[in-house]
């Protein structure tokens, strides 16, 4: 043990955050697991653990609405992540290869939207996409369409919203790994006869795969249980996981079902989360 | 890279920025529109800003959100700095896997899961231990500090990874004791990361709707909760004005941060 | 009294001993060098002396003070780190003052000492500069001034020239040596560069696998390497392996090198008949075409000659195909490639060491 970090200081540095996380991160999930075996009741809080049972879990398995929400959530998050990767990779590449004095500004420009309100930015899209919104108004004024297009309250709008809000999460880790990549590696590949597509496939992409994976997970995991985007852009019929929890909780007041759903989502996301932890630990 | 390839790359970059900024630009422009409609421009006006300041509920929600954000950012900075220091500077310790793993999981955890599980904890704790007696600003601040500390820890860890670990050894070699090393070497080196971490934690807190919706109580309506209630009903020109002020504040804060970061060239 | 007295010092990293039972005494005012290839444990030993890592076994005394369990801030030792480890948020002057503030020195005295130290390393005009505004050589000198400012009993230097340009290194070596002589402080220098150790050290220790394998003055170590590894590490020598055939009382020894024949040299230590041993032929030992001792000569073919300015290094290809270097005066006649050669040496200067 290094003498620079005596036991008291070590105890403080490790113990303080670890204790906080145990109480306010690990314990809540244990609590949710316990409550998922309870039953809804009319009291306050609206659940009871007097007769523990599997009612909430049975509901999750038997009512197809949850499996449906799961599949469409994972599908939407996966698709949006793929689209963000296709847009984000060339953006990150362009920033990493831009003149050094511009890079800082270009990066700040990517981060700035992330620092401004998530809610307000999604609200801005409703202003653009609604039937009486700016895009339909412009298209009608130009005489390109007669009746407004249905641009929101559908799956397209949800994916657009997800790509929009999570794009910075994709670009930043990609930039970090591209910036570390020595440009002379690509030049060496070209010198050895590789064409641009081959250089990308054999040098650039393999070297930046950890960044791509980090960006994809950083986006996919939260996007798969996103609430605000489907709520604002998905229309009343969008049946997605984030909304399902919200509705169980606030509309149905079925706390055990909401707790069971939360636990089920964490278990389903455990694989990607563990993968992300491994990537972070290696960094 | 050929000139054509470079041009294509910059074109994509430009389109990416256009995509990121188009909705924001629309909000800003229409916050000055006299008409509440988005489809027509009917003249410059500051009426929505005036309405905003007259909106007592909105102003008090903003004050509450700022107080929560300041408190939770401060707690998150202390906790995140400790965690980041432990992970970056203490080589082996029991609980390292748990600490790093929990922080990484927090970074990606969907907010709705954090929100719902924390609420269940607070409810159960109230029943068992009588604390917290009611949900409100305190429980929101605790929840926000919890997820924001992961971001602070990441920034602190990244900053320390860039610093020569021999710096602290040099301080010890020159006669400084551990607490003195922390104060005279480690913390000054961390200052930019701590400032950025505090600002980030502040923004994350003041922007959060989902977690606050779960863990807040009837008496404590935060700004995003109020905004959400009003935009859910349709367009709200006051929100445009609010968003514009918000963007202005963030841009100013970032400018200050970049200035501060640029001055310490190390 | 020794400045540093080390007994059976051991430091383990898991199953590997980075420092393995080292005994060593370094004298007051001595310029001592720890040399060896990377991973030999020299930096680990330095860190144990500085107190940056705790030892697993053994004792360290500095003067008459047992510092074995003492933390770095309680040791009368200061270090010049390989990376220099200058505090980036402090100016050069504040870096030098850092240790004086910790020592509780009054302000006015600190200012005087800082000025003194900066002038000692010829950086008086640079007191206000931040480390990133200084060149590599200037940074190194600030690190030196900072470590010397507390007037330590012992100054530890961890590869202090590794980050400097070649041209700057020679000058810096000379200045370092002069500084040590002037201050009379004990210096312990860690380096992987044997020339650096030769140039400045009074005595040196060659380390391998956590142990000290040879200890002595640079000249003694160079002329009589303890074994084949030490010989290989010190300088560009040709190492010809064989079996001891004959050993005379005056130290002359003949070894059988198989296809290269029987070769003579001077025994280092006692070599038994039949033991495997290595003849160390350094470029400066070899002469071309000289007559004389049959066992102190080898036939060869001339190869490429590399011009080094102060000398010419001629490659000579031996019968078994290996190439060895011969140092020639720059104006000496240089044989054409392919020309037959006879390489001769004085068996009294060419060491034969245990394999």
Coordinates of N, CA and C in Angstrom, one line a residue, chain C residues 135-323:
Chain C
X135 N 11.6 24.6 -21.6 CA 12.1 23.5 -22.5 C 12.4 22.3 -21.6
X136 N 12.6 21.2 -22.3 CA 12.9 20.0 -21.5 C 14.1 20.1 -20.6
X137 N 15.1 20.7 -21.1 CA 16.3 20.8 -20.3 C 16.1 21.8 -19.1
X138 N 15.3 22.8 -19.4 CA 15.0 23.8 -18.3 C 14.2 23.1 -17.2
X139 N 13.2 22.3 -17.6 CA 12.4 21.6 -16.7 C 13.2 20.7 -15.8
X140 N 14.1 20.0 -16.5 CA 15.0 19.1 -15.7 C 15.8 19.8 -14.6
X141 N 16.2 21.0 -15.0 CA 17.0 21.8 -14.0 C 16.1 22.3 -12.9
X142 N 14.9 22.7 -13.2 CA 13.9 23.1 -12.1 C 13.7 21.9 -11.2
X143 N 13.6 20.7 -11.7 CA 13.4 19.6 -10.9 C 14.6 19.3 -10.0
X144 N 15.7 19.6 -10.5 CA 17.0 19.4 -9.8 C 17.0 20.5 -8.6
X145 N 16.7 21.7 -9.0 CA 16.8 22.8 -8.0 C 15.7 22.5 -6.9
X146 N 14.6 22.0 -7.3 CA 13.5 21.8 -6.3 C 13.9 20.7 -5.3
X147 N 14.6 19.6 -5.9 CA 15.0 18.5 -5.0 C 16.2 18.9 -4.1
X148 N 17.0 19.8 -4.6 CA 18.2 20.2 -3.8 C 17.9 21.3 -2.8
X149 N 16.7 22.0 -3.0 CA 16.5 23.2 -2.2 C 16.4 22.9 -0.7
X150 N 15.9 21.6 -0.4 CA 15.8 21.3 1.0 C 17.2 20.8 1.6
X151 N 18.2 20.9 0.8 CA 19.5 20.4 1.2 C 19.4 19.0 1.8
X152 N 19.0 18.0 1.0 CA 18.8 16.7 1.5 C 20.1 16.0 1.8
X153 N 20.1 15.0 2.7 CA 21.2 14.2 3.0 C 21.6 13.4 1.7
X154 N 20.6 13.0 1.0 CA 20.9 12.2 -0.2 C 19.9 12.7 -1.3
X155 N 20.5 12.8 -2.5 CA 19.6 13.2 -3.7 C 19.5 11.9 -4.6
X156 N 18.2 11.6 -4.9 CA 18.0 10.4 -5.7 C 17.6 11.0 -7.1
X157 N 18.2 10.4 -8.1 CA 17.9 10.8 -9.5 C 17.5 9.6 -10.3
X158 N 16.2 9.6 -10.8 CA 15.7 8.5 -11.5 C 15.7 8.8 -13.0
X159 N 16.7 8.3 -13.7 CA 16.9 8.5 -15.2 C 16.7 10.0 -15.5
X160 N 17.4 10.9 -14.9 CA 17.1 12.3 -15.1 C 17.4 12.8 -16.5
X161 N 18.2 12.0 -17.3 CA 18.5 12.5 -18.7 C 17.8 11.8 -19.8
X162 N 16.9 10.8 -19.4 CA 16.3 10.0 -20.4 C 15.5 10.8 -21.4
X163 N 14.9 11.9 -20.9 CA 14.0 12.7 -21.8 C 14.8 13.8 -22.5
X164 N 16.1 13.9 -22.4 CA 16.8 15.0 -23.0 C 17.4 14.5 -24.4
X165 N 17.6 15.5 -25.2 CA 18.3 15.2 -26.5 C 19.7 14.8 -26.2
X166 N 20.3 14.0 -27.2 CA 21.6 13.5 -27.0 C 22.7 14.6 -26.8
X167 N 22.5 15.7 -27.6 CA 23.5 16.8 -27.5 C 23.5 17.4 -26.1
X168 N 22.3 17.6 -25.5 CA 22.1 18.2 -24.2 C 22.6 17.3 -23.1
X169 N 22.6 16.0 -23.3 CA 22.9 15.0 -22.3 C 24.4 15.2 -21.8
X170 N 25.3 15.3 -22.7 CA 26.7 15.4 -22.4 C 27.0 16.6 -21.4
X171 N 26.4 17.8 -21.8 CA 26.6 19.0 -21.0 C 26.0 18.8 -19.7
X172 N 24.7 18.2 -19.7 CA 24.0 18.1 -18.4 C 24.8 17.1 -17.5
X173 N 25.4 16.1 -18.0 CA 26.2 15.2 -17.2 C 27.3 15.9 -16.5
X174 N 28.0 16.7 -17.3 CA 29.1 17.5 -16.7 C 28.7 18.4 -15.6
X175 N 27.6 19.1 -15.9 CA 27.1 20.0 -14.9 C 26.6 19.3 -13.6
X176 N 26.0 18.2 -13.8 CA 25.5 17.4 -12.7 C 26.7 16.9 -11.8
X177 N 27.8 16.5 -12.5 CA 29.0 16.0 -11.8 C 29.6 17.2 -11.0
X178 N 29.7 18.3 -11.7 CA 30.3 19.5 -11.0 C 29.5 19.9 -9.8
X179 N 28.2 19.9 -10.0 CA 27.2 20.3 -8.9 C 27.4 19.4 -7.7
X180 N 27.5 18.1 -8.0 CA 27.6 17.1 -6.9 C 28.9 17.4 -6.1
X181 N 30.0 17.6 -6.9 CA 31.3 17.9 -6.2 C 31.2 19.1 -5.4
X182 N 30.6 20.2 -5.9 CA 30.5 21.5 -5.2 C 29.7 21.3 -3.9
X183 N 28.5 20.6 -4.0 CA 27.6 20.6 -2.8 C 28.0 19.5 -1.9
X184 N 28.7 18.5 -2.3 CA 29.2 17.4 -1.5 C 28.0 16.5 -1.0
X185 N 26.8 16.6 -1.6 CA 25.7 15.8 -1.2 C 25.8 14.5 -1.9
X186 N 25.4 13.4 -1.2 CA 25.4 12.1 -1.8 C 24.4 12.0 -2.9
X187 N 24.8 11.6 -4.1 CA 23.9 11.4 -5.2 C 23.7 9.9 -5.5
X188 N 22.5 9.5 -5.7 CA 22.3 8.1 -6.2 C 21.5 8.3 -7.5
X189 N 22.2 7.8 -8.6 CA 21.6 8.0 -9.9 C 21.2 6.6 -10.5
X190 N 20.0 6.6 -10.9 CA 19.5 5.4 -11.6 C 19.5 5.6 -13.1
X191 N 20.1 4.7 -13.8 CA 20.2 4.9 -15.3 C 20.3 3.5 -16.0
X192 N 19.8 3.4 -17.2 CA 20.0 2.2 -18.0 C 21.2 2.4 -18.9
X193 N 21.8 3.6 -18.9 CA 22.8 4.0 -19.9 C 24.1 3.9 -19.2
X194 N 24.9 2.8 -19.5 CA 26.2 2.6 -18.8 C 27.1 3.7 -19.0
X195 N 27.1 4.4 -20.1 CA 28.0 5.5 -20.4 C 27.8 6.6 -19.4
X196 N 26.5 6.9 -19.1 CA 26.1 7.9 -18.2 C 26.7 7.6 -16.8
X197 N 26.6 6.4 -16.4 CA 27.2 6.0 -15.1 C 28.7 6.1 -15.1
X198 N 29.3 5.6 -16.2 CA 30.8 5.8 -16.3 C 31.2 7.2 -16.2
X199 N 30.5 8.1 -16.8 CA 30.9 9.5 -16.9 C 30.8 10.2 -15.6
X200 N 29.9 9.9 -14.7 CA 29.7 10.7 -13.5 C 29.9 9.9 -12.2
X201 N 29.8 8.6 -12.2 CA 29.8 7.9 -10.9 C 31.2 7.6 -10.3
X202 N 31.3 7.7 -8.9 CA 32.4 7.3 -8.2 C 32.4 5.7 -8.2
X203 N 31.2 5.2 -7.8 CA 31.1 3.8 -7.8 C 29.7 3.4 -8.4
X204 N 29.6 2.2 -8.9 CA 28.3 1.8 -9.5 C 28.0 0.4 -9.1
X205 N 26.7 0.1 -9.1 CA 26.2 -1.2 -8.9 C 25.4 -1.7 -10.1
X206 N 25.7 -2.9 -10.7 CA 25.0 -3.4 -11.8 C 23.9 -4.3 -11.2
X207 N 22.7 -4.1 -11.6 CA 21.6 -4.9 -11.1 C 21.0 -5.8 -12.1
X208 N 20.5 -7.0 -11.7 CA 19.8 -7.9 -12.6 C 18.8 -8.7 -11.7
X209 N 17.6 -8.8 -12.2 CA 16.5 -9.6 -11.5 C 16.5 -9.2 -10.0
X210 N 16.6 -8.0 -9.7 CA 16.4 -7.5 -8.3 C 17.6 -7.7 -7.4
X211 N 18.7 -8.2 -8.0 CA 19.9 -8.3 -7.2 C 21.0 -7.5 -7.7
X212 N 22.0 -7.2 -6.8 CA 23.2 -6.5 -7.3 C 24.2 -7.6 -7.7
X213 N 24.6 -7.5 -9.0 CA 25.5 -8.6 -9.5 C 26.9 -8.1 -9.5
X214 N 27.1 -6.8 -9.5 CA 28.5 -6.3 -9.4 C 28.5 -4.9 -8.9
X215 N 29.6 -4.7 -8.1 CA 29.7 -3.4 -7.4 C 31.1 -3.0 -7.5
X216 N 31.4 -1.7 -7.9 CA 32.7 -1.3 -8.0 C 32.8 0.1 -8.7
X217 N 34.1 0.5 -8.9 CA 34.3 1.7 -9.7 C 33.9 1.4 -11.1
X218 N 33.5 2.5 -11.9 CA 33.2 2.2 -13.3 C 34.4 1.5 -14.0
X219 N 35.6 1.9 -13.8 CA 36.8 1.3 -14.4 C 36.9 -0.2 -14.1
X220 N 36.7 -0.5 -12.8 CA 36.9 -1.9 -12.4 C 35.8 -2.7 -13.0
X221 N 34.6 -2.2 -13.0 CA 33.4 -3.0 -13.6 C 33.6 -3.2 -15.1
X222 N 34.1 -2.1 -15.8 CA 34.3 -2.2 -17.2 C 35.4 -3.2 -17.5
X223 N 36.5 -3.1 -16.8 CA 37.7 -4.0 -17.1 C 37.5 -5.4 -16.7
X224 N 36.7 -5.6 -15.6 CA 36.5 -6.9 -15.1 C 35.1 -7.2 -14.8
X225 N 34.3 -7.4 -15.9 CA 32.9 -7.7 -15.6 C 32.7 -9.0 -14.9
X226 N 31.7 -9.0 -14.0 CA 31.6 -10.2 -13.1 C 31.2 -11.4 -13.9
X227 N 30.3 -11.3 -14.9 CA 29.9 -12.4 -15.7 C 29.5 -12.0 -17.1
X228 N 29.1 -12.9 -17.9 CA 28.8 -12.7 -19.3 C 27.7 -11.6 -19.4
X229 N 26.6 -11.7 -18.5 CA 25.5 -10.7 -18.6 C 26.0 -9.3 -18.4
X230 N 26.9 -9.1 -17.4 CA 27.4 -7.8 -17.1 C 28.2 -7.3 -18.3
X231 N 29.0 -8.2 -18.9 CA 29.9 -7.8 -20.0 C 29.0 -7.4 -21.2
X232 N 27.9 -8.2 -21.4 CA 27.0 -7.9 -22.5 C 26.3 -6.6 -22.3
X233 N 26.0 -6.2 -21.1 CA 25.3 -5.0 -20.8 C 26.2 -3.8 -21.0
X234 N 27.5 -3.9 -20.6 CA 28.4 -2.8 -20.6 C 29.1 -2.7 -22.0
X235 N 28.7 -1.9 -22.8 CA 29.4 -1.6 -24.0 C 29.2 -2.6 -25.1
X236 N 29.8 -2.3 -26.3 CA 29.5 -3.1 -27.5 C 30.7 -4.1 -27.6
X237 N 30.6 -5.2 -26.8 CA 31.6 -6.2 -26.8 C 31.2 -7.4 -27.6
X238 N 32.2 -8.1 -28.3 CA 31.9 -9.4 -28.9 C 32.2 -10.4 -27.8
X239 N 31.2 -11.4 -27.6 CA 31.3 -12.3 -26.6 C 31.6 -13.7 -27.2
X240 N 32.8 -14.3 -27.0 CA 33.1 -15.6 -27.6 C 33.1 -16.6 -26.5
X241 N 32.1 -17.6 -26.6 CA 31.9 -18.6 -25.6 C 32.8 -19.8 -25.8
X242 N 33.3 -20.4 -24.7 CA 34.2 -21.6 -24.9 C 34.3 -22.3 -23.5
X243 N 35.3 -23.2 -23.5 CA 35.5 -24.0 -22.3 C 36.9 -23.8 -21.9
X244 N 37.2 -23.6 -20.6 CA 38.5 -23.3 -20.1 C 39.4 -24.5 -20.3
X245 N 40.6 -24.3 -21.0 CA 41.5 -25.3 -21.3 C 42.7 -25.3 -20.4
X246 N 43.2 -24.0 -20.1 CA 44.4 -23.9 -19.3 C 44.3 -22.5 -18.6
X247 N 44.7 -22.5 -17.3 CA 44.7 -21.3 -16.5 C 46.0 -21.2 -15.8
X248 N 46.7 -20.1 -16.1 CA 48.1 -19.9 -15.4 C 47.9 -19.0 -14.2
X249 N 48.9 -19.1 -13.3 CA 48.9 -18.3 -12.0 C 48.8 -16.8 -12.2
X250 N 49.4 -16.3 -13.3 CA 49.3 -14.9 -13.6 C 48.0 -14.4 -14.1
X251 N 47.0 -15.3 -14.2 CA 45.7 -14.9 -14.7 C 45.5 -15.2 -16.2
X252 N 46.5 -15.5 -16.9 CA 46.3 -15.9 -18.3 C 45.5 -17.1 -18.4
X253 N 44.5 -17.1 -19.3 CA 43.6 -18.3 -19.4 C 43.4 -18.5 -20.9
X254 N 43.3 -19.8 -21.3 CA 43.0 -20.2 -22.7 C 41.7 -20.9 -22.7
X255 N 40.8 -20.5 -23.6 CA 39.5 -21.2 -23.7 C 39.4 -21.8 -25.1
X256 N 38.7 -22.9 -25.2 CA 38.5 -23.6 -26.5 C 37.1 -23.1 -27.0
X257 N 37.2 -22.3 -28.1 CA 36.0 -21.8 -28.7 C 35.5 -22.5 -29.9
X258 N 35.8 -23.8 -30.0 CA 35.3 -24.6 -31.1 C 35.8 -24.2 -32.4
X259 N 35.0 -23.9 -33.4 CA 35.4 -23.5 -34.7 C 36.3 -22.3 -34.7
X260 N 36.3 -21.5 -33.7 CA 37.2 -20.3 -33.7 C 38.6 -20.6 -33.1
X261 N 38.7 -21.8 -32.6 CA 40.0 -22.2 -32.1 C 40.2 -21.9 -30.6
X262 N 41.5 -21.9 -30.2 CA 41.8 -21.6 -28.8 C 42.2 -20.2 -28.6
X263 N 41.6 -19.5 -27.7 CA 41.8 -18.1 -27.5 C 42.2 -17.7 -26.1
X264 N 43.0 -16.7 -26.0 CA 43.6 -16.4 -24.7 C 43.1 -15.0 -24.2
X265 N 43.0 -14.9 -22.9 CA 42.6 -13.7 -22.2 C 43.0 -13.7 -20.8
X266 N 42.5 -12.7 -20.0 CA 42.9 -12.6 -18.6 C 41.6 -13.0 -17.8
X267 N 41.8 -14.0 -16.9 CA 40.7 -14.5 -16.1 C 40.2 -13.4 -15.1
X268 N 38.9 -13.3 -15.0 CA 38.2 -12.5 -14.0 C 37.8 -13.5 -12.9
X269 N 38.4 -13.3 -11.7 CA 38.1 -14.3 -10.7 C 38.8 -15.6 -11.0
X270 N 38.4 -16.7 -10.3 CA 39.0 -18.0 -10.6 C 38.2 -18.8 -11.5
X271 N 38.8 -19.3 -12.5 CA 38.1 -20.1 -13.5 C 38.7 -21.5 -13.4
X272 N 37.8 -22.5 -13.3 CA 38.3 -23.9 -13.2 C 38.4 -24.5 -14.6
X273 N 39.3 -25.5 -14.7 CA 39.4 -26.2 -16.0 C 38.1 -26.8 -16.3
X274 N 37.7 -26.8 -17.6 CA 36.5 -27.4 -18.1 C 35.2 -26.6 -17.9
X275 N 35.4 -25.5 -17.2 CA 34.2 -24.6 -16.9 C 33.9 -23.8 -18.2
X276 N 32.6 -23.5 -18.5 CA 32.3 -22.6 -19.6 C 32.7 -21.2 -19.2
X277 N 33.2 -20.5 -20.2 CA 33.6 -19.1 -19.9 C 33.5 -18.3 -21.2
X278 N 33.6 -17.0 -21.1 CA 33.4 -16.1 -22.3 C 34.5 -15.1 -22.4
X279 N 35.1 -15.1 -23.6 CA 36.1 -14.1 -23.8 C 35.4 -12.8 -24.3
X280 N 35.7 -11.7 -23.7 CA 35.1 -10.4 -24.0 C 36.1 -9.6 -24.8
X281 N 35.7 -9.4 -26.1 CA 36.6 -8.6 -27.0 C 35.9 -7.3 -27.3
X282 N 36.5 -6.2 -26.8 CA 35.9 -4.9 -27.0 C 36.5 -4.3 -28.3
X283 N 35.8 -3.4 -29.0 CA 36.3 -2.8 -30.3 C 37.7 -2.2 -30.1
X284 N 37.9 -1.6 -28.9 CA 39.2 -0.9 -28.7 C 40.3 -1.9 -28.3
X285 N 40.0 -3.1 -28.0 CA 41.0 -4.1 -27.7 C 41.7 -4.6 -29.0
X286 N 41.0 -4.5 -30.1 CA 41.4 -5.2 -31.3 C 42.3 -4.4 -32.2
X287 N 43.4 -5.0 -32.7 CA 44.2 -4.3 -33.7 C 44.3 -5.2 -34.9
X288 N 44.6 -4.5 -36.0 CA 44.7 -5.3 -37.3 C 46.1 -5.7 -37.6
X289 N 46.2 -7.0 -38.0 CA 47.4 -7.5 -38.6 C 48.6 -7.6 -37.7
X290 N 48.5 -7.3 -36.4 CA 49.7 -7.4 -35.6 C 50.2 -8.9 -35.5
X291 N 51.5 -9.0 -35.4 CA 52.1 -10.4 -35.2 C 52.0 -10.7 -33.8
X292 N 52.4 -12.0 -33.4 CA 52.5 -12.3 -32.0 C 51.7 -13.5 -31.6
X293 N 51.3 -13.5 -30.3 CA 50.6 -14.6 -29.7 C 49.6 -15.2 -30.6
X294 N 49.7 -16.5 -30.8 CA 48.8 -17.2 -31.7 C 47.4 -17.4 -31.1
X295 N 47.4 -17.4 -29.8 CA 46.1 -17.6 -29.1 C 45.4 -16.3 -28.9
X296 N 46.0 -15.2 -29.3 CA 45.4 -13.9 -29.2 C 45.2 -13.3 -30.5
X297 N 44.7 -14.1 -31.5 CA 44.5 -13.5 -32.8 C 43.4 -14.4 -33.5
X298 N 42.7 -13.7 -34.4 CA 41.6 -14.5 -35.1 C 41.7 -14.0 -36.6
X299 N 41.5 -15.0 -37.5 CA 41.3 -14.6 -38.9 C 39.9 -14.1 -39.1
X300 N 39.8 -13.1 -40.0 CA 38.4 -12.6 -40.3 C 38.4 -12.0 -41.7
X301 N 37.3 -11.6 -42.2 CA 37.1 -10.9 -43.4 C 36.5 -9.5 -43.2
X302 N 37.1 -8.5 -43.9 CA 36.6 -7.2 -43.7 C 35.2 -7.0 -44.2
X303 N 34.3 -6.3 -43.4 CA 33.0 -6.0 -43.8 C 32.8 -4.5 -44.0
X304 N 31.7 -4.0 -43.6 CA 31.4 -2.6 -43.8 C 32.1 -1.7 -42.7
X305 N 32.6 -0.6 -43.1 CA 33.2 0.3 -42.2 C 32.3 1.5 -41.9
X306 N 31.9 1.8 -40.7 CA 31.0 2.9 -40.4 C 31.8 4.0 -39.8
X307 N 31.7 5.2 -40.4 CA 32.4 6.4 -39.9 C 31.7 7.1 -38.8
X308 N 32.4 7.2 -37.6 CA 31.7 7.8 -36.5 C 32.3 9.2 -36.2
X309 N 33.2 9.7 -37.0 CA 33.8 11.0 -36.7 C 35.1 10.8 -35.9
X310 N 35.0 10.6 -34.6 CA 36.2 10.4 -33.8 C 36.9 9.1 -34.0
X311 N 36.1 8.1 -34.6 CA 36.7 6.8 -34.9 C 35.9 6.2 -36.1
X312 N 36.5 5.0 -36.5 CA 35.8 4.3 -37.6 C 35.5 2.9 -37.0
X313 N 34.3 2.4 -37.1 CA 34.0 1.1 -36.6 C 33.9 0.1 -37.8
X314 N 34.9 -0.8 -37.8 CA 35.0 -1.7 -38.9 C 34.3 -3.0 -38.5
X315 N 33.4 -3.6 -39.3 CA 32.8 -4.9 -39.1 C 33.8 -5.9 -39.6
X316 N 34.1 -6.9 -38.7 CA 35.0 -8.0 -39.2 C 34.2 -9.3 -39.1
X317 N 34.2 -10.1 -40.1 CA 33.4 -11.3 -40.1 C 34.3 -12.5 -39.8
X318 N 33.9 -13.2 -38.7 CA 34.7 -14.3 -38.2 C 34.4 -15.6 -39.0
X319 N 35.2 -16.6 -38.7 CA 35.0 -17.9 -39.5 C 33.6 -18.5 -39.3
X320 N 33.0 -18.3 -38.1 CA 31.7 -18.8 -37.8 C 30.6 -17.9 -38.4
X321 N 30.9 -16.8 -39.1 CA 29.9 -16.0 -39.7 C 29.5 -14.8 -38.9
X322 N 29.9 -14.7 -37.6 CA 29.4 -13.6 -36.8 C 30.3 -12.4 -37.1
X323 N 29.7 -11.2 -36.9 CA 30.4 -10.0 -37.2 C 30.8 -9.3 -35.9

